[in-house]
GROMACS .gro file of N, CA and C in nm:
model
  381
    1MET      N    1 -13.577  10.594  23.616
    1MET     CA    2 -13.521  10.518  23.506
    1MET      C    3 -13.443  10.397  23.555
    2GLY      N    4 -13.402  10.399  23.681
    2GLY     CA    5 -13.319  10.292  23.733
    2GLY      C    6 -13.377  10.152  23.718
    3ARG      N    7 -13.507  10.137  23.741
    3ARG     CA    8 -13.569  10.005  23.731
    3ARG      C    9 -13.627   9.978  23.592
    4ILE      N   10 -13.660  10.084  23.519
    4ILE     CA   11 -13.722  10.067  23.388
    4ILE      C   12 -13.618  10.038  23.280
    5LYS      N   13 -13.506  10.107  23.285
    5LYS     CA   14 -13.406  10.096  23.179
    5LYS      C   15 -13.360   9.952  23.153
    6PRO      N   16 -13.325   9.875  23.256
    6PRO     CA   17 -13.281   9.737  23.229
    6PRO      C   18 -13.389   9.651  23.161
    7LEU      N   19 -13.515   9.671  23.198
    7LEU     CA   20 -13.622   9.595  23.134
    7LEU      C   21 -13.626   9.624  22.984
    8PHE      N   22 -13.615   9.750  22.948
    8PHE     CA   23 -13.617   9.787  22.808
    8PHE      C   24 -13.491   9.739  22.735
    9GLN      N   25 -13.377   9.742  22.803
    9GLN     CA   26 -13.253   9.694  22.742
    9GLN      C   27 -13.263   9.548  22.700
   10PHE      N   28 -13.336   9.468  22.777
   10PHE     CA   29 -13.351   9.326  22.747
   10PHE      C   30 -13.477   9.295  22.666
   11GLY      N   31 -13.541   9.399  22.612
   11GLY     CA   32 -13.660   9.378  22.530
   11GLY      C   33 -13.782   9.339  22.609
   12LEU      N   34 -13.784   9.373  22.738
   12LEU     CA   35 -13.897   9.336  22.824
   12LEU      C   36 -13.985   9.456  22.857
   13GLY      N   37 -13.968   9.566  22.784
   13GLY     CA   38 -14.047   9.686  22.810
   13GLY      C   39 -14.186   9.674  22.754
   14GLY      N   40 -14.278   9.747  22.812
   14GLY     CA   41 -14.414   9.749  22.763
   14GLY      C   42 -14.499   9.842  22.846
   15LYS      N   43 -14.618   9.868  22.797
   15LYS     CA   44 -14.706   9.959  22.870
   15LYS      C   45 -14.765   9.890  22.992
   16LEU      N   46 -14.805   9.971  23.088
   16LEU     CA   47 -14.859   9.921  23.214
   16LEU      C   48 -15.009   9.945  23.217
   17GLY      N   49 -15.084   9.840  23.236
   17GLY     CA   50 -15.230   9.852  23.236
   17GLY      C   51 -15.278   9.898  23.099
   18PRO      N   52 -15.377   9.988  23.097
   18PRO     CA   53 -15.431  10.031  22.969
   18PRO      C   54 -15.336  10.121  22.890
   19GLY      N   55 -15.242  10.183  22.958
   19GLY     CA   56 -15.147  10.272  22.891
   19GLY      C   57 -15.201  10.411  22.866
   20THR      N   58 -15.327  10.433  22.894
   20THR     CA   59 -15.388  10.564  22.870
   20THR      C   60 -15.364  10.662  22.983
   21GLN      N   61 -15.315  10.612  23.096
   21GLN     CA   62 -15.294  10.697  23.212
   21GLN      C   63 -15.175  10.790  23.187
   22TYR      N   64 -15.194  10.917  23.225
   22TYR     CA   65 -15.085  11.013  23.210
   22TYR      C   66 -14.979  10.990  23.315
   23TRP      N   67 -14.854  11.005  23.272
   23TRP     CA   68 -14.738  10.992  23.361
   23TRP      C   69 -14.660  11.123  23.360
   24PRO      N   70 -14.656  11.192  23.473
   24PRO     CA   71 -14.573  11.312  23.479
   24PRO      C   72 -14.425  11.273  23.465
   25TRP      N   73 -14.349  11.355  23.401
   25TRP     CA   74 -14.206  11.330  23.384
   25TRP      C   75 -14.134  11.464  23.391
   26ILE      N   76 -14.006  11.461  23.424
   26ILE     CA   77 -13.919  11.578  23.419
   26ILE      C   78 -13.776  11.527  23.419
   27SER      N   79 -13.688  11.593  23.346
   27SER     CA   80 -13.547  11.553  23.349
   27SER      C   81 -13.486  11.600  23.481
   28LEU      N   82 -13.382  11.531  23.523
   28LEU     CA   83 -13.315  11.569  23.647
   28LEU      C   84 -13.260  11.711  23.637
   29ASP      N   85 -13.202  11.746  23.520
   29ASP     CA   86 -13.151  11.883  23.502
   29ASP      C   87 -13.261  11.987  23.523
   30ASP      N   88 -13.379  11.960  23.466
   30ASP     CA   89 -13.488  12.056  23.480
   30ASP      C   90 -13.546  12.057  23.621
   31GLU      N   91 -13.550  11.943  23.687
   31GLU     CA   92 -13.601  11.940  23.824
   31GLU      C   93 -13.513  12.023  23.917
   32ILE      N   94 -13.383  11.999  23.908
   32ILE     CA   95 -13.288  12.076  23.991
   32ILE      C   96 -13.292  12.222  23.950
   33GLY      N   97 -13.296  12.247  23.820
   33GLY     CA   98 -13.303  12.386  23.771
   33GLY      C   99 -13.427  12.457  23.820
   34ALA      N  100 -13.541  12.389  23.821
   34ALA     CA  101 -13.666  12.450  23.867
   34ALA      C  102 -13.661  12.483  24.015
   35ILE      N  103 -13.603  12.395  24.094
   35ILE     CA  104 -13.592  12.419  24.238
   35ILE      C  105 -13.503  12.539  24.266
   36VAL      N  106 -13.387  12.541  24.203
   36VAL     CA  107 -13.294  12.654  24.222
   36VAL      C  108 -13.358  12.784  24.172
   37TRP      N  109 -13.420  12.777  24.056
   37TRP     CA  110 -13.485  12.895  23.997
   37TRP      C  111 -13.593  12.948  24.091
   38ALA      N  112 -13.675  12.858  24.145
   38ALA     CA  113 -13.783  12.901  24.236
   38ALA      C  114 -13.727  12.967  24.362
   39LEU      N  115 -13.617  12.915  24.412
   39LEU     CA  116 -13.555  12.973  24.531
   39LEU      C  117 -13.498  13.112  24.503
   40GLU      N  118 -13.458  13.136  24.380
   40GLU     CA  119 -13.396  13.264  24.342
   40GLU      C  120 -13.497  13.371  24.300
   41HIS      N  121 -13.624  13.333  24.281
   41HIS     CA  122 -13.725  13.428  24.233
   41HIS      C  123 -13.831  13.453  24.340
   42ASP      N  124 -13.834  13.576  24.391
   42ASP     CA  125 -13.927  13.611  24.498
   42ASP      C  126 -14.072  13.608  24.453
   43THR      N  127 -14.098  13.614  24.324
   43THR     CA  128 -14.236  13.616  24.275
   43THR      C  129 -14.302  13.479  24.284
   44VAL      N  130 -14.222  13.374  24.305
   44VAL     CA  131 -14.275  13.238  24.313
   44VAL      C  132 -14.313  13.208  24.457
   45SER      N  133 -14.438  13.166  24.476
   45SER     CA  134 -14.482  13.127  24.609
   45SER      C  135 -14.588  13.020  24.596
   46GLY      N  136 -14.606  12.945  24.702
   46GLY     CA  137 -14.705  12.839  24.702
   46GLY      C  138 -14.655  12.714  24.635
   47PRO      N  139 -14.747  12.620  24.608
   47PRO     CA  140 -14.709  12.492  24.547
   47PRO      C  141 -14.656  12.511  24.406
   48LEU      N  142 -14.566  12.423  24.370
   48LEU     CA  143 -14.504  12.429  24.237
   48LEU      C  144 -14.494  12.287  24.183
   49ASN      N  145 -14.549  12.262  24.066
   49ASN     CA  146 -14.541  12.130  24.004
   49ASN      C  147 -14.410  12.118  23.926
   50ALA      N  148 -14.321  12.034  23.974
   50ALA     CA  149 -14.195  12.009  23.903
   50ALA      C  150 -14.218  11.894  23.806
   51THR      N  151 -14.277  11.927  23.692
   51THR     CA  152 -14.303  11.830  23.586
   51THR      C  153 -14.265  11.891  23.454
   52GLY      N  154 -14.244  11.805  23.355
   52GLY     CA  155 -14.215  11.853  23.221
   52GLY      C  156 -14.335  11.923  23.161
   53PRO      N  157 -14.314  12.006  23.060
   53PRO     CA  158 -14.421  12.087  23.003
   53PRO      C  159 -14.512  12.013  22.904
   54ASP      N  160 -14.479  11.890  22.870
   54ASP     CA  161 -14.555  11.818  22.767
   54ASP      C  162 -14.598  11.682  22.821
   55PRO      N  163 -14.714  11.676  22.890
   55PRO     CA  164 -14.758  11.549  22.951
   55PRO      C  165 -14.777  11.439  22.847
   56VAL      N  166 -14.746  11.315  22.886
   56VAL     CA  167 -14.763  11.201  22.797
   56VAL      C  168 -14.831  11.086  22.871
   57SER      N  169 -14.893  10.999  22.794
   57SER     CA  170 -14.953  10.879  22.852
   57SER      C  171 -14.845  10.773  22.874
   58ASN      N  172 -14.879  10.672  22.951
   58ASN     CA  173 -14.786  10.561  22.971
   58ASN      C  174 -14.753  10.494  22.838
   59ASP      N  175 -14.853  10.482  22.751
   59ASP     CA  176 -14.832  10.424  22.619
   59ASP      C  177 -14.729  10.504  22.540
   60GLU      N  178 -14.742  10.638  22.540
   60GLU     CA  179 -14.646  10.722  22.468
   60GLU      C  180 -14.509  10.717  22.534
   61PHE      N  181 -14.504  10.719  22.666
   61PHE     CA  182 -14.377  10.709  22.738
   61PHE      C  183 -14.305  10.580  22.696
   62THR      N  184 -14.380  10.471  22.695
   62THR     CA  185 -14.324  10.341  22.657
   62THR      C  186 -14.271  10.343  22.515
   63ARG      N  187 -14.350  10.398  22.423
   63ARG     CA  188 -14.311  10.404  22.282
   63ARG      C  189 -14.185  10.489  22.262
   64VAL      N  190 -14.181  10.606  22.324
   64VAL     CA  191 -14.067  10.696  22.308
   64VAL      C  192 -13.941  10.635  22.369
   65LEU      N  193 -13.953  10.576  22.487
   65LEU     CA  194 -13.837  10.512  22.550
   65LEU      C  195 -13.786  10.397  22.465
   66ALA      N  196 -13.876  10.315  22.413
   66ALA     CA  197 -13.835  10.203  22.327
   66ALA      C  198 -13.763  10.253  22.202
   67GLU      N  199 -13.815  10.360  22.143
   67GLU     CA  200 -13.749  10.419  22.025
   67GLU      C  201 -13.610  10.471  22.059
   68GLN      N  202 -13.600  10.542  22.171
   68GLN     CA  203 -13.471  10.599  22.213
   68GLN      C  204 -13.367  10.489  22.237
   69MET      N  205 -13.415  10.374  22.287
   69MET     CA  206 -13.323  10.264  22.320
   69MET      C  207 -13.309  10.163  22.204
   70SER      N  208 -13.380  10.189  22.095
   70SER     CA  209 -13.379  10.099  21.979
   70SER      C  210 -13.413   9.956  22.019
   71ARG      N  211 -13.519   9.944  22.097
   71ARG     CA  212 -13.565   9.814  22.146
   71ARG      C  213 -13.716   9.802  22.124
   72PRO      N  214 -13.764   9.682  22.107
   72PRO     CA  215 -13.909   9.664  22.100
   72PRO      C  216 -13.969   9.675  22.241
   73ALA      N  217 -14.095   9.708  22.246
   73ALA     CA  218 -14.167   9.713  22.374
   73ALA      C  219 -14.308   9.658  22.350
   74PRO      N  220 -14.316   9.530  22.318
   74PRO     CA  221 -14.445   9.474  22.278
   74PRO      C  222 -14.536   9.432  22.393
   75TRP      N  223 -14.484   9.430  22.512
   75TRP     CA  224 -14.556   9.371  22.624
   75TRP      C  225 -14.659   9.467  22.683
   76VAL      N  226 -14.759   9.409  22.746
   76VAL     CA  227 -14.857   9.482  22.824
   76VAL      C  228 -14.867   9.411  22.958
   77VAL      N  229 -14.844   9.485  23.065
   77VAL     CA  230 -14.860   9.428  23.199
   77VAL      C  231 -15.002   9.462  23.244
   78PRO      N  232 -15.089   9.362  23.252
   78PRO     CA  233 -15.229   9.390  23.289
   78PRO      C  234 -15.240   9.450  23.429
   79GLY      N  235 -15.344   9.529  23.448
   79GLY     CA  236 -15.366   9.593  23.577
   79GLY      C  237 -15.372   9.494  23.692
   80PHE      N  238 -15.436   9.378  23.671
   80PHE     CA  239 -15.447   9.281  23.780
   80PHE      C  240 -15.309   9.228  23.820
   81ALA      N  241 -15.218   9.215  23.723
   81ALA     CA  242 -15.083   9.169  23.755
   81ALA      C  243 -15.006   9.277  23.832
   82MET      N  244 -15.028   9.403  23.794
   82MET     CA  245 -14.964   9.513  23.867
   82MET      C  246 -15.014   9.516  24.012
   83ARG      N  247 -15.145   9.495  24.030
   83ARG     CA  248 -15.201   9.494  24.165
   83ARG      C  249 -15.148   9.377  24.247
   84ALA      N  250 -15.132   9.262  24.183
   84ALA     CA  251 -15.079   9.144  24.254
   84ALA      C  252 -14.935   9.169  24.298
   85ALA      N  253 -14.858   9.235  24.215
   85ALA     CA  254 -14.717   9.259  24.245
   85ALA      C  255 -14.695   9.376  24.339
   86LEU      N  256 -14.775   9.483  24.322
   86LEU     CA  257 -14.749   9.607  24.394
   86LEU      C  258 -14.856   9.644  24.497
   87GLY      N  259 -14.963   9.568  24.501
   87GLY     CA  260 -15.070   9.599  24.594
   87GLY      C  261 -15.135   9.732  24.562
   88GLN      N  262 -15.168   9.805  24.666
   88GLN     CA  263 -15.238   9.933  24.651
   88GLN      C  264 -15.155  10.035  24.573
   89PHE      N  265 -15.024  10.025  24.578
   89PHE     CA  266 -14.939  10.120  24.506
   89PHE      C  267 -14.965  10.114  24.355
   90ALA      N  268 -15.007   9.999  24.304
   90ALA     CA  269 -15.037   9.989  24.161
   90ALA      C  270 -15.143  10.092  24.122
   91ASP      N  271 -15.248  10.099  24.199
   91ASP     CA  272 -15.356  10.193  24.169
   91ASP      C  273 -15.320  10.338  24.203
   92GLU      N  274 -15.241  10.357  24.305
   92GLU     CA  275 -15.210  10.493  24.349
   92GLU      C  276 -15.087  10.553  24.283
   93GLY      N  277 -14.998  10.471  24.229
   93GLY     CA  278 -14.874  10.525  24.176
   93GLY      C  279 -14.841  10.490  24.033
   94VAL      N  280 -14.899  10.383  23.980
   94VAL     CA  281 -14.860  10.338  23.846
   94VAL      C  282 -14.977  10.344  23.747
   95LEU      N  283 -15.093  10.300  23.792
   95LEU     CA  284 -15.208  10.293  23.702
   95LEU      C  285 -15.296  10.418  23.707
   96VAL      N  286 -15.273  10.503  23.805
   96VAL     CA  287 -15.349  10.626  23.817
   96VAL      C  288 -15.303  10.725  23.710
   97SER      N  289 -15.395  10.803  23.659
   97SER     CA  290 -15.361  10.904  23.559
   97SER      C  291 -15.340  11.038  23.629
   98GLN      N  292 -15.224  11.099  23.605
   98GLN     CA  293 -15.189  11.226  23.667
   98GLN      C  294 -15.141  11.321  23.559
   99ARG      N  295 -15.232  11.393  23.500
   99ARG     CA  296 -15.195  11.490  23.395
   99ARG      C  297 -15.161  11.622  23.463
  100VAL      N  298 -15.037  11.631  23.509
  100VAL     CA  299 -14.991  11.745  23.586
  100VAL      C  300 -14.915  11.840  23.495
  101LEU      N  301 -14.944  11.967  23.507
  101LEU     CA  302 -14.878  12.070  23.427
  101LEU      C  303 -14.795  12.162  23.516
  102PRO      N  304 -14.683  12.214  23.465
  102PRO     CA  305 -14.599  12.305  23.543
  102PRO      C  306 -14.646  12.450  23.531
  103GLY      N  307 -14.770  12.476  23.568
  103GLY     CA  308 -14.831  12.607  23.548
  103GLY      C  309 -14.753  12.723  23.607
  104VAL      N  310 -14.711  12.711  23.732
  104VAL     CA  311 -14.638  12.820  23.797
  104VAL      C  312 -14.505  12.843  23.727
  105LEU      N  313 -14.433  12.737  23.698
  105LEU     CA  314 -14.304  12.751  23.630
  105LEU      C  315 -14.320  12.823  23.496
  106GLU      N  316 -14.417  12.779  23.418
  106GLU     CA  317 -14.437  12.841  23.286
  106GLU      C  318 -14.485  12.985  23.299
  107ARG      N  319 -14.578  13.010  23.389
  107ARG     CA  320 -14.632  13.146  23.406
  107ARG      C  321 -14.525  13.243  23.452
  108GLU      N  322 -14.434  13.196  23.536
  108GLU     CA  323 -14.330  13.284  23.591
  108GLU      C  324 -14.205  13.291  23.503
  109GLY      N  325 -14.201  13.215  23.393
  109GLY     CA  326 -14.092  13.232  23.297
  109GLY      C  327 -13.977  13.132  23.306
  110PHE      N  328 -13.995  13.021  23.376
  110PHE     CA  329 -13.889  12.920  23.380
  110PHE      C  330 -13.870  12.860  23.240
  111GLU      N  331 -13.745  12.844  23.200
  111GLU     CA  332 -13.714  12.786  23.069
  111GLU      C  333 -13.661  12.644  23.087
  112PHE      N  334 -13.735  12.548  23.033
  112PHE     CA  335 -13.695  12.407  23.041
  112PHE      C  336 -13.582  12.379  22.945
  113ARG      N  337 -13.485  12.303  22.989
  113ARG     CA  338 -13.378  12.256  22.900
  113ARG      C  339 -13.429  12.143  22.812
  114HIS      N  340 -13.522  12.064  22.866
  114HIS     CA  341 -13.577  11.949  22.795
  114HIS      C  342 -13.729  11.963  22.792
  115GLY      N  343 -13.780  12.021  22.685
  115GLY     CA  344 -13.922  12.052  22.675
  115GLY      C  345 -14.010  11.936  22.631
  116THR      N  346 -13.947  11.829  22.582
  116THR     CA  347 -14.024  11.712  22.541
  116THR      C  348 -13.967  11.589  22.609
  117LEU      N  349 -14.050  11.485  22.616
  117LEU     CA  350 -14.004  11.359  22.673
  117LEU      C  351 -13.885  11.306  22.596
  118SER      N  352 -13.890  11.317  22.465
  118SER     CA  353 -13.780  11.268  22.381
  118SER      C  354 -13.647  11.337  22.418
  119GLU      N  355 -13.652  11.468  22.436
  119GLU     CA  356 -13.531  11.542  22.474
  119GLU      C  357 -13.481  11.498  22.613
  120ALA      N  358 -13.574  11.480  22.705
  120ALA     CA  359 -13.536  11.440  22.841
  120ALA      C  360 -13.475  11.302  22.842
  121LEU      N  361 -13.535  11.208  22.769
  121LEU     CA  362 -13.481  11.071  22.765
  121LEU      C  363 -13.347  11.068  22.694
  122HIS      N  364 -13.332  11.148  22.591
  122HIS     CA  365 -13.203  11.155  22.521
  122HIS      C  366 -13.093  11.201  22.618
  123ALA      N  367 -13.125  11.300  22.702
  123ALA     CA  368 -13.028  11.349  22.799
  123ALA      C  369 -12.991  11.242  22.900
  124VAL      N  370 -13.089  11.163  22.942
  124VAL     CA  371 -13.065  11.057  23.041
  124VAL      C  372 -12.987  10.942  22.979
  125LEU      N  373 -13.027  10.901  22.861
  125LEU     CA  374 -12.969  10.781  22.801
  125LEU      C  375 -12.835  10.806  22.734
  126ASP      N  376 -12.816  10.925  22.681
  126ASP     CA  377 -12.693  10.955  22.608
  126ASP      C  378 -12.601  11.049  22.683
  127GLY      N  379 -12.651  11.105  22.793
  127GLY     CA  380 -12.576  11.205  22.867
  127GLY      C  381 -12.478  11.144  22.956
   0.00000   0.00000   0.00000
């Protein structure tokens, strides 16, 4: 949120590329909680996806953040501009779709404090 929040505060927010790419998200409280929880439960082993339980697209992330901040987000940063600015990272980190689910956390009974993006952003922005 450190680099995104100021852009949205000044009305410069918008979706990146097509906006259809999934963006994994998780609140800091839930990320720390998941790590501590996993360390305390012997039944958890192997890889663990520390992501929120409700995946969203970049377009939805942009819309929800703009609503939470009461700011417009009319802009679209084209993929070619992202590639010019970020090089290969644009394709590997921003424009790539990663619909990641917290399967192990959910299967083993972890309870998220922020089950939706809206709840997580509210905690960050108003907390």
